[in-house]
Amino acid sequence: MNRTMAWVAAVAVAGCGGSSTLDVDSTTPVGVEDDRPETDDVPGVGDDGPDPGDADDSGDEGSGGSDNSGSGDGNVEAAAPRCADLSAQGLLCHDSWCWELEGQQGNSLSASASSGTEVWAVGAVGTLLHWDGTRWSREESGTRVALTDVDEAGGEVWAVGGGGVILRRTAGRWSAVTGPDSGLGSGDISQVEVSAPGNVWIATAGGVARHHEGTWSWMVRGEGRYDVWSSGPDDVWILGEKTGHHWDGAALREVEAPFVGGRLGGSERGRPYVAVANALYQWNGSAFEERFAIANDSFSIDFLAQRGGDLWVFASRGGVGTGVDEGRMLLRWDGKEARVAWSEMFLTTSLHAAGMPRSLALLDGGGAFLLGDAGRTLHWDGASWSAPPRIPGTVAELLPLDTGELWALTWSRGPSLGGLRWDGTAWRQVAVGGFDSGRLTGTAPDDVWVLSGRPQHWDGSAWTGYDAGFFTDLRSVSRDDVWAVGLGGRAARWRGTGWSEVSTGTTGDLQVLWSSGTDDVWAGGATLIHWDGAAWAPAPGLDAAEDLRITSLSGSGSGPADVWAAGARLHHWDGAAWKDVAAPPGRERCWKVWSASPDATYLTCGTAFFHRVGDGWRELPFQSAPDTFAGTAARGYAASGDAVLRFCRE
């Protein structure tokens, strides 16, 4: 009864764009010139640091990366933070990873339901979130299928999803419910409507079924798309592609509708609203009559919600591939006038658009949550909108420092890389030039290196660039010991005063570095070689003539005898030799690996994210795998799109 859900399927979109208020009565949004946010438009972002100057960006972009660490010695400095402790601070945690900012997570949300004081939201890979009136938490759904809808009435909460999944929440725990024995069509359930405790309706591609007194009954049969809404157990409305129906508690009768399909909503008994294209209709007792239409007919209404007061209507237009600037707006209709409550717009040239909202949960007292793709969560407190301060752009590199600072390189429109520094309270912009690729390493706030072709060093107040030639990766072992590698087997070492070339004995391209100390440095790419403190040598156990295509290196921090390499194949170093390790079944392209300990090794293969368990791999319930990793167990981080995750121990 108290839920909203968009018709369209959820698609993950990460990034950032500018915003502008949309004039409901005009064709073109006003005041829009660029989709890139100014600094003042990004929550929690300020300026910090001068531009280090132009950099040589003529070389190829690096293809992967090693984990960056501020400690430089590869040892675990302290135990990782406990997941339960981070959850108690309001972070959303699961599977040993916490989304770093309160209320933030990255899985797309497709639907939500509100009791007025609590909210439930569902989405990709079985995501199930709960707002208890104070903070969000993740609840275990027991499934990895996409959940498409959730609803609540009288304290009873149900959720549904792909493959016929039906879940019911009892005493704070979710359990599976067996559905109707036939008639599910494709097997996917698109909607659930809890008209009252013990009265539940589901919509599928094969019809609409009702669960009452523990038994399922098919109420409407026939292939098509259905929408269900109710104000109580004796006021249930069903809208199909060809006709409508009304259940009065005893019988189901047909209702004539002057349109094909539509989206039901509202809260008035016996007077549901229906959204069709850009128009809103309401049942007047004998027929559906139009109440208002958005003047700009390029907009279509996606979903609506009401909680005893104004009707809230979300509409959108355009988007990728349409040739039309993408616009989104939320209207409040008081029965006479529709007013814009929130809006944003992205140009057709925009590379990134913030996650599309998919549902609206209204709270008692006038509050609301607008939820959508990429885990986007906007909160209305009755006076203004707020959101967790996500990074402006897509994170390409991370660098955690022992002082608690966290540095990041991010993709922005262009494309180019920008620099950010988290000081514990806010992200501060650091001008690092117009790079189109980059690496990040360092040991302290006054000892940070950025590599974009050539190395550049931050001493806490200014950047210094070094014309040492083109490199693909660099790694700080200590403040006065930094390595850089590049194409053709090139390597150079910084010893506190300048860069000097070091022979590697190979002509194969080198792309990534990892180290646990001054006498234990690994470099990988077309081949894999090791520095023992005196010279570089081929990796034992691997064919030096084979193109390994190493794109990622990581050691667990338990010592130099536990190192991983990902590339054309997956390899593990046990202190004596490198050995091939089987990748997850059916996964051939696994390019990033990160290890916090022998029991905490993680692998990304395409968009899938895996944890090493025994001699195998377990896929984790993340919609998208992290793009980069950094740090050690004590301060381990990953980034997914514009969000940062923190490693934790269960």
XYZ file of C-alpha atoms in Angstrom:
650
model
C 0.000 0.000 0.000
C 2.811 2.417 0.811
C 5.390 1.853 -1.863
C 6.588 3.314 -5.125
C 8.447 1.615 -7.945
C 9.381 2.634 -11.467
C 8.250 0.604 -14.484
C 11.658 0.720 -16.131
C 14.354 -1.793 -15.199
C 17.171 -0.579 -12.967
C 20.480 0.125 -14.734
C 23.582 1.091 -12.770
C 24.857 4.571 -13.675
C 27.637 6.215 -11.711
C 29.059 9.701 -11.979
C 28.189 13.323 -11.491
C 26.582 16.125 -13.448
C 25.311 19.635 -12.979
C 21.755 20.418 -12.005
C 19.127 22.958 -12.927
C 15.543 23.638 -11.973
C 13.140 22.499 -14.678
C 10.293 24.790 -15.681
C 7.236 22.554 -15.924
C 5.650 24.866 -18.473
C 8.604 25.293 -20.830
C 10.244 23.015 -23.343
C 13.854 23.830 -22.439
C 15.198 23.805 -18.865
C 16.581 27.178 -17.876
C 20.079 28.106 -16.755
C 21.862 24.997 -18.058
C 25.214 25.518 -19.792
C 27.468 22.692 -18.621
C 26.986 19.329 -16.921
C 30.105 19.611 -14.772
C 29.522 20.701 -11.171
C 31.318 23.732 -9.826
C 33.223 23.172 -6.583
C 30.562 24.880 -4.503
C 27.920 22.539 -5.943
C 29.620 19.407 -4.616
C 28.785 18.617 -0.968
C 31.887 18.388 1.190
C 34.360 19.417 -1.499
C 36.653 22.427 -1.179
C 39.896 23.654 -2.734
C 43.346 22.548 -1.625
C 46.700 22.923 -3.313
C 48.087 24.642 -6.385
C 48.292 23.135 -9.864
C 51.578 21.228 -10.226
C 51.867 22.282 -13.858
C 51.450 20.523 -17.157
C 52.309 16.845 -17.337
C 53.431 14.632 -20.163
C 50.319 12.631 -21.067
C 51.548 11.322 -24.394
C 51.882 7.718 -23.307
C 49.350 4.910 -23.106
C 47.093 4.617 -20.113
C 48.012 1.955 -17.571
C 45.744 -1.089 -17.682
C 45.446 -2.016 -14.067
C 47.331 -1.200 -10.923
C 48.834 -2.497 -7.743
C 47.375 -1.789 -4.348
C 48.719 1.470 -2.933
C 49.738 1.709 0.697
C 51.004 4.540 2.826
C 53.034 2.258 5.072
C 55.390 1.024 2.391
C 56.514 -2.032 4.367
C 53.646 -4.357 3.400
C 53.070 -5.434 7.030
C 49.706 -5.330 8.750
C 49.933 -2.398 11.165
C 46.886 -3.362 13.206
C 43.797 -5.470 12.956
C 41.193 -4.277 10.501
C 38.243 -2.443 12.061
C 35.310 -4.617 13.058
C 32.365 -4.537 10.665
C 29.942 -4.383 13.612
C 31.657 -1.263 14.943
C 31.463 0.477 11.564
C 27.807 -0.572 11.216
C 27.102 1.001 14.594
C 28.446 4.268 13.162
C 25.795 4.143 10.442
C 27.845 2.588 7.641
C 26.241 -0.077 5.448
C 28.429 -3.193 5.696
C 28.345 -6.685 4.269
C 30.809 -9.392 3.296
C 33.733 -7.610 5.053
C 33.256 -4.296 3.221
C 31.577 -1.098 4.402
C 30.500 1.799 2.230
C 32.643 4.552 3.676
C 30.054 7.325 4.159
C 26.918 7.045 6.272
C 23.803 6.078 4.311
C 25.775 5.245 1.177
C 25.877 2.016 -0.820
C 26.354 1.219 -4.491
C 23.752 -1.377 -5.481
C 20.848 0.022 -7.490
C 17.516 0.351 -5.692
C 14.329 -0.312 -7.647
C 11.517 0.111 -5.111
C 10.719 1.225 -1.567
C 7.921 1.015 0.983
C 7.170 3.219 3.990
C 5.207 2.685 7.180
C 5.539 6.372 7.933
C 8.280 5.841 10.507
C 10.256 3.059 8.796
C 11.346 2.475 5.187
C 12.382 -0.647 3.290
C 14.176 -0.523 -0.064
C 15.078 -3.354 -2.453
C 17.217 -3.690 -5.548
C 20.035 -5.436 -7.409
C 21.681 -8.711 -6.269
C 19.166 -9.246 -3.476
C 19.793 -5.869 -1.828
C 17.426 -5.209 1.079
C 17.806 -2.030 3.172
C 15.924 -0.826 6.246
C 15.537 2.700 7.652
C 14.578 2.498 11.334
C 13.828 6.199 11.696
C 17.447 7.072 12.471
C 19.756 5.257 10.092
C 19.920 2.795 7.209
C 21.048 -0.805 7.681
C 21.339 -3.801 5.389
C 19.185 -6.861 6.014
C 20.027 -10.311 4.690
C 17.638 -11.378 1.935
C 19.089 -14.830 1.332
C 19.069 -14.348 -2.441
C 21.217 -12.805 -5.169
C 18.420 -12.220 -7.673
C 17.257 -8.683 -8.352
C 14.418 -7.682 -6.038
C 11.859 -5.624 -7.936
C 9.336 -4.483 -5.326
C 8.536 -4.256 -1.623
C 5.404 -3.270 0.298
C 4.199 -2.900 3.878
C 0.882 -2.782 5.708
C 0.192 -3.117 9.409
C 3.786 -4.065 10.151
C 3.822 -6.879 7.591
C 6.512 -6.463 4.892
C 6.829 -8.479 1.679
C 9.380 -8.302 -1.164
C 9.445 -9.962 -4.584
C 11.872 -10.362 -7.453
C 13.203 -12.334 -10.376
C 12.767 -16.073 -10.705
C 9.554 -16.055 -8.662
C 11.302 -14.995 -5.438
C 8.863 -14.018 -2.673
C 10.099 -12.930 0.771
C 8.262 -12.064 3.994
C 9.688 -10.218 6.987
C 8.801 -11.652 10.390
C 10.312 -10.469 13.682
C 13.047 -8.604 11.820
C 14.106 -11.575 9.671
C 13.335 -12.393 6.048
C 12.257 -15.838 4.874
C 11.215 -17.285 1.530
C 7.543 -17.891 0.726
C 6.369 -20.443 -1.826
C 4.435 -18.778 -4.626
C 1.547 -19.934 -6.821
C 2.196 -23.318 -8.394
C 1.665 -22.108 -11.963
C 0.939 -19.051 -14.072
C 4.077 -17.059 -13.275
C 4.826 -16.551 -16.948
C 8.527 -15.743 -17.198
C 8.898 -16.503 -13.494
C 9.650 -12.889 -12.579
C 7.375 -11.074 -10.159
C 7.168 -7.371 -10.940
C 5.100 -6.122 -8.018
C 3.764 -6.914 -4.554
C 0.876 -5.149 -2.814
C 0.113 -5.777 0.868
C -3.482 -4.605 1.246
C -3.568 -5.700 4.898
C -1.759 -8.239 7.090
C -2.564 -11.629 5.593
C -3.756 -10.127 2.286
C -0.999 -9.964 -0.329
C -1.242 -9.502 -4.091
C 1.515 -10.129 -6.640
C 1.728 -9.141 -10.307
C 3.572 -11.257 -12.877
C 3.751 -11.471 -16.647
C 1.120 -14.213 -16.412
C -1.458 -12.447 -14.262
C -2.251 -11.317 -10.716
C -2.474 -13.675 -7.716
C -3.718 -13.160 -4.149
C -2.333 -14.718 -0.962
C -5.030 -15.010 1.724
C -5.132 -17.237 4.797
C -2.014 -19.053 3.609
C -3.373 -19.906 0.158
C -2.643 -18.472 -3.292
C -5.456 -17.830 -5.786
C -5.137 -16.446 -9.310
C -7.428 -13.433 -9.630
C -6.544 -12.305 -13.169
C -4.937 -14.521 -15.812
C -3.366 -13.630 -19.136
C 0.015 -12.492 -20.358
C 0.847 -8.811 -20.089
C 1.978 -6.093 -17.697
C -0.055 -5.455 -14.568
C -0.071 -2.844 -11.837
C -1.766 -3.293 -8.448
C -2.712 -0.724 -5.788
C -4.908 -0.817 -2.686
C -6.132 1.332 0.164
C -7.256 -1.729 2.132
C -8.285 -5.393 1.767
C -11.656 -4.411 0.256
C -10.319 -1.750 -2.130
C -7.807 -3.323 -4.491
C -7.291 -2.056 -8.041
C -5.606 -3.909 -10.908
C -4.606 -2.213 -14.135
C -3.554 -4.307 -17.119
C -2.607 -3.477 -20.661
C -6.196 -3.813 -21.908
C -8.546 -3.408 -18.950
C -8.833 -2.657 -15.237
C -10.361 -4.508 -12.282
C -11.587 -3.591 -8.791
C -11.802 -5.950 -5.794
C -14.334 -4.900 -3.149
C -13.479 -7.658 -0.694
C -15.999 -10.100 -2.119
C -15.839 -9.963 -5.895
C -13.709 -8.719 -8.758
C -15.330 -6.565 -11.453
C -14.017 -4.975 -14.610
C -13.422 -1.229 -14.714
C -13.291 0.688 -17.968
C -10.072 2.639 -18.456
C -9.609 5.151 -21.305
C -5.932 4.250 -21.741
C -3.622 1.286 -22.225
C -1.546 0.466 -19.165
C -0.508 3.029 -16.586
C 0.860 3.443 -13.084
C -1.459 3.314 -10.056
C -0.910 5.258 -6.832
C -2.368 7.492 -4.160
C -3.830 7.019 -0.689
C -7.502 7.987 -1.011
C -9.907 5.102 -0.500
C -11.782 4.247 -3.679
C -10.077 7.065 -5.625
C -6.808 5.795 -7.101
C -4.664 7.874 -9.415
C -3.275 6.568 -12.699
C -0.251 8.069 -14.462
C -0.129 7.635 -18.240
C 2.632 9.346 -20.255
C 2.673 12.984 -19.032
C -0.897 12.991 -17.652
C -2.481 12.097 -14.310
C -5.975 10.638 -13.985
C -8.165 9.861 -10.941
C -11.210 7.641 -10.425
C -14.253 9.813 -9.642
C -16.604 6.994 -8.712
C -17.666 6.059 -12.206
C -14.727 6.808 -14.519
C -11.139 7.982 -14.693
C -10.870 11.692 -15.377
C -7.760 13.738 -16.127
C -6.581 15.868 -13.201
C -3.470 17.503 -14.671
C -0.788 17.043 -17.335
C 2.823 18.199 -17.493
C 2.883 20.979 -20.073
C 6.161 19.729 -21.497
C 4.968 16.480 -23.103
C 8.523 15.199 -23.582
C 8.301 14.171 -19.908
C 6.652 10.916 -18.796
C 5.514 10.133 -15.262
C 7.500 7.192 -13.873
C 6.009 6.800 -10.389
C 3.865 8.557 -7.789
C 3.319 8.448 -4.033
C 0.947 9.940 -1.486
C 0.691 9.847 2.267
C -2.445 11.634 3.364
C -1.482 14.971 1.792
C -0.053 16.165 -1.474
C 0.458 13.724 -4.317
C 4.142 13.432 -5.306
C 4.843 12.727 -8.986
C 8.236 11.847 -10.493
C 8.759 12.430 -14.220
C 11.718 12.119 -16.580
C 12.695 12.518 -20.203
C 15.570 11.868 -22.626
C 18.768 10.147 -21.666
C 21.598 8.263 -23.344
C 20.922 7.498 -27.004
C 17.771 9.624 -27.273
C 19.366 12.831 -28.525
C 17.365 14.708 -25.877
C 18.854 16.372 -22.802
C 18.072 14.158 -19.829
C 15.692 15.777 -17.361
C 14.197 14.603 -14.081
C 11.799 16.315 -11.740
C 9.653 15.634 -8.709
C 6.334 17.496 -8.512
C 3.983 18.056 -5.565
C 0.335 18.339 -6.532
C -2.113 19.704 -3.958
C -5.193 19.017 -6.068
C -5.020 22.375 -7.795
C -1.412 23.171 -8.659
C 1.738 21.143 -9.403
C 4.961 22.606 -8.010
C 8.528 21.444 -8.677
C 9.980 19.991 -5.459
C 13.268 18.771 -6.958
C 14.867 18.633 -10.402
C 18.085 18.039 -12.313
C 19.176 17.971 -15.941
C 22.101 16.497 -17.902
C 23.150 17.490 -21.400
C 23.168 14.892 -24.173
C 26.975 15.342 -24.257
C 27.278 14.335 -20.614
C 29.553 11.355 -19.996
C 28.072 10.683 -16.572
C 24.661 11.283 -15.038
C 23.875 10.720 -11.377
C 21.792 7.599 -10.665
C 18.205 7.750 -11.920
C 15.667 7.820 -9.035
C 13.327 4.814 -9.088
C 11.084 5.227 -6.053
C 9.871 7.642 -3.390
C 9.198 6.780 0.256
C 7.130 9.351 2.191
C 7.482 9.702 5.963
C 5.185 10.976 8.676
C 5.870 14.621 9.384
C 6.611 15.526 5.773
C 9.975 13.804 5.202
C 10.840 11.632 2.217
C 13.524 9.486 0.585
C 14.165 9.474 -3.156
C 16.037 6.280 -4.059
C 17.493 4.895 -7.280
C 20.303 3.609 -9.464
C 23.845 3.156 -8.127
C 22.403 3.259 -4.604
C 21.546 6.927 -4.887
C 19.716 8.182 -1.788
C 18.296 11.693 -1.409
C 16.613 12.765 1.848
C 13.933 15.455 2.202
C 13.588 16.704 5.791
C 10.589 18.888 5.042
C 12.675 21.907 4.133
C 15.606 20.822 1.942
C 17.192 17.866 0.147
C 20.440 16.234 1.274
C 22.537 13.268 0.167
C 25.660 11.424 1.339
C 28.679 13.384 0.003
C 29.863 11.107 -2.785
C 33.010 11.815 -4.763
C 32.519 14.026 -7.844
C 33.593 11.657 -10.594
C 34.644 8.018 -10.914
C 37.488 6.927 -8.636
C 40.539 5.700 -10.563
C 43.138 5.468 -7.756
C 43.198 5.556 -3.945
C 45.987 6.174 -1.435
C 45.345 5.714 2.312
C 47.976 7.273 4.567
C 48.871 6.304 8.120
C 47.739 9.735 9.335
C 44.135 8.922 8.401
C 44.113 10.949 5.201
C 42.830 9.350 2.018
C 43.844 10.624 -1.416
C 42.038 9.842 -4.661
C 42.386 10.401 -8.370
C 39.032 10.639 -10.127
C 37.816 10.621 -13.703
C 35.885 13.673 -14.824
C 34.461 14.825 -18.107
C 37.041 15.300 -20.807
C 38.267 12.760 -19.902
C 40.850 13.907 -17.362
C 41.897 13.093 -13.837
C 41.342 15.287 -10.825
C 42.796 14.997 -7.320
C 40.933 14.781 -4.015
C 42.110 14.552 -0.407
C 39.876 13.327 2.446
C 40.978 14.958 5.714
C 38.565 13.075 7.950
C 35.636 15.457 7.556
C 35.459 16.451 3.880
C 36.932 15.866 0.429
C 39.284 18.673 -0.606
C 40.132 19.265 -4.240
C 43.812 19.028 -5.165
C 44.751 20.419 -8.567
C 46.844 17.769 -10.292
C 46.620 18.961 -13.889
C 44.677 17.761 -16.911
C 45.853 14.170 -16.944
C 44.181 11.411 -18.918
C 45.725 8.595 -16.851
C 47.485 8.332 -13.525
C 48.937 6.464 -10.565
C 49.074 7.466 -6.916
C 51.496 6.471 -4.142
C 53.164 7.997 -1.089
C 53.949 7.672 2.605
C 52.660 10.873 4.281
C 50.626 14.040 3.627
C 53.873 15.786 2.622
C 55.114 12.868 0.519
C 52.622 12.020 -2.232
C 53.517 11.032 -5.776
C 51.242 11.289 -8.806
C 52.265 9.600 -12.025
C 50.777 10.677 -15.323
C 53.493 9.670 -17.701
C 56.141 11.488 -15.651
C 56.402 11.509 -11.823
C 55.260 14.526 -9.795
C 55.774 14.984 -6.069
C 53.685 16.825 -3.448
C 55.686 18.046 -0.436
C 52.703 19.363 1.488
C 52.614 22.772 -0.155
C 53.672 22.514 -3.799
C 54.139 20.080 -6.674
C 57.460 19.325 -8.344
C 57.605 17.559 -11.693
C 60.523 15.392 -12.795
C 61.529 14.896 -16.414
C 62.484 11.288 -15.876
C 60.682 10.014 -18.970
C 57.454 8.073 -19.378
C 56.403 5.443 -16.819
C 53.310 3.295 -16.285
C 53.381 2.732 -12.501
C 55.255 3.830 -9.382
C 55.458 2.554 -5.813
C 56.696 4.150 -2.588
C 58.676 1.693 -0.486
C 59.653 4.514 1.862
C 60.036 8.306 1.677
C 63.479 7.990 0.076
C 62.882 4.794 -1.865
C 60.392 4.960 -4.757
C 60.279 2.736 -7.845
C 58.853 3.472 -11.293
C 58.478 1.071 -14.229
C 57.492 1.457 -17.852
C 57.509 0.106 -21.368
C 60.367 -1.963 -22.754
C 61.369 -3.222 -19.301
C 62.329 0.252 -18.110
C 62.778 0.889 -14.367
C 63.980 3.859 -12.340
C 64.520 4.461 -8.629
C 64.163 7.574 -6.464
C 66.625 7.728 -3.598
C 65.677 11.084 -2.063
C 67.474 13.442 -4.442
C 66.767 12.257 -7.976
C 65.716 9.476 -10.323
C 68.241 6.970 -11.701
C 67.794 4.167 -14.233
C 68.119 0.563 -13.053
C 68.547 -2.339 -15.464
C 65.844 -4.981 -15.218
C 67.235 -7.555 -17.650
C 63.971 -7.644 -19.628
C 62.557 -5.820 -22.624
C 58.973 -6.742 -21.832
C 56.592 -3.926 -20.949
C 56.105 -3.430 -17.195
C 52.759 -2.100 -15.957
C 52.428 -2.614 -12.184
C 54.476 -2.706 -8.964
C 54.135 -4.123 -5.457
C 56.586 -4.274 -2.552
C 56.879 -5.359 1.062
C 60.289 -3.737 1.670
C 63.477 -2.424 0.134
C 64.633 -5.944 -0.758
C 61.265 -7.272 -1.937
C 59.811 -5.478 -4.967
C 57.790 -7.133 -7.739
C 57.164 -5.647 -11.185
C 54.699 -7.165 -13.630
C 53.359 -6.720 -17.134
C 54.366 -8.785 -20.135
C 56.592 -10.632 -17.657
C 57.098 -10.770 -13.875
C 60.418 -9.848 -12.230
C 61.703 -9.427 -8.657
C 64.104 -7.005 -6.929
C 65.971 -8.598 -4.004
C 67.804 -5.479 -2.893
C 70.671 -5.917 -5.334
C 69.315 -6.843 -8.775
C 66.209 -7.689 -10.785
C 65.619 -11.331 -11.742
C 62.842 -13.349 -13.471
C 60.108 -14.723 -11.222
C 60.721 -18.373 -10.222
C 58.143 -20.811 -11.527
C 56.976 -18.755 -14.527
C 58.048 -18.885 -18.160
C 60.017 -15.677 -18.758
C 59.208 -15.884 -22.490
C 55.422 -16.017 -21.995
C 53.314 -12.845 -22.280
C 51.719 -12.916 -18.824
C 49.821 -9.619 -19.227
C 50.018 -8.915 -15.495
C 47.664 -6.054 -14.583
C 47.530 -6.300 -10.782
C 49.857 -7.285 -7.915
C 49.055 -7.545 -4.209
C 50.590 -9.031 -1.084
C 48.609 -9.963 2.007
C 50.747 -8.088 4.523
C 51.544 -11.337 6.352
C 55.019 -11.322 4.816
C 56.857 -11.576 1.501
C 55.785 -15.218 1.045
C 52.170 -14.435 0.107
C 51.782 -12.410 -3.094
C 49.141 -12.526 -5.844
C 49.325 -11.572 -9.521
C 46.358 -11.247 -11.884
C 46.534 -11.043 -15.667
C 46.116 -13.519 -18.493
C 46.022 -16.075 -15.668
C 45.987 -15.936 -11.871
C 49.233 -16.670 -9.987
C 50.266 -16.996 -6.317
C 53.732 -16.677 -4.734
C 54.322 -18.907 -1.685
C 57.865 -17.719 -0.950
C 59.551 -20.308 -3.154
C 57.813 -20.260 -6.542
C 54.896 -18.815 -8.454
C 52.053 -21.240 -9.124
C 48.948 -20.944 -11.259
C 45.646 -20.695 -9.367
C 42.295 -21.531 -10.944
C 40.074 -18.508 -11.508
C 36.369 -18.681 -10.628
C 34.527 -21.076 -12.973
C 33.496 -19.424 -16.218
C 35.619 -16.332 -15.556
C 38.570 -15.844 -17.870
C 39.320 -12.132 -17.507
C 40.250 -11.435 -13.901
C 42.352 -8.305 -13.860
C 42.471 -7.030 -10.276
C 43.453 -8.790 -7.062
C 43.831 -7.466 -3.509
C 44.847 -9.366 -0.396
C 44.601 -8.212 3.222
C 45.597 -11.576 4.708
C 45.730 -15.224 3.611
C 42.024 -15.465 4.516
C 41.037 -12.162 2.937
C 41.966 -12.215 -0.746
C 39.639 -10.578 -3.265
C 39.416 -10.777 -7.046
C 37.468 -8.900 -9.712
C 36.482 -10.561 -12.978
C 34.554 -8.192 -15.205
C 31.728 -6.847 -13.046
C 31.865 -9.798 -10.616
C 33.571 -9.586 -7.209
C 34.984 -12.715 -5.499
C 36.399 -13.718 -2.102
C 38.952 -16.505 -1.773
C 37.478 -19.283 0.400
C 39.669 -22.363 0.857
C 40.794 -23.422 -2.607
C 37.869 -21.769 -4.360
C 36.108 -18.447 -4.867
C 32.775 -17.151 -3.559
C 30.980 -14.436 -5.527
C 29.919 -11.484 -3.373
C 26.579 -9.631 -3.668
C 27.869 -6.453 -5.272
C 26.204 -5.158 -8.414
C 29.571 -4.000 -9.760
C 33.064 -5.066 -8.762
C 35.391 -2.421 -7.313
C 37.435 -0.522 -9.875
C 40.522 -0.191 -7.668
C 41.971 -1.313 -4.313
C 44.488 0.229 -1.932
C 46.068 -0.203 1.485
C 46.611 -3.040 3.924
C 44.289 -4.867 6.308
C 44.440 -2.071 8.880
C 43.353 0.537 6.328
C 42.145 -1.307 3.257
C 39.990 0.509 0.708
C 38.246 -0.118 -2.575
C 36.333 2.148 -4.898
C 33.277 1.438 -7.003
C 32.255 4.249 -9.309
C 32.014 7.375 -7.170
C 31.818 5.513 -3.853
C 34.555 4.318 -1.476
C 34.462 1.087 0.539
C 36.402 0.216 3.710
C 37.672 -3.285 4.459
C 36.544 -4.691 7.831
C 36.659 -7.945 9.771
C 33.475 -9.807 10.615
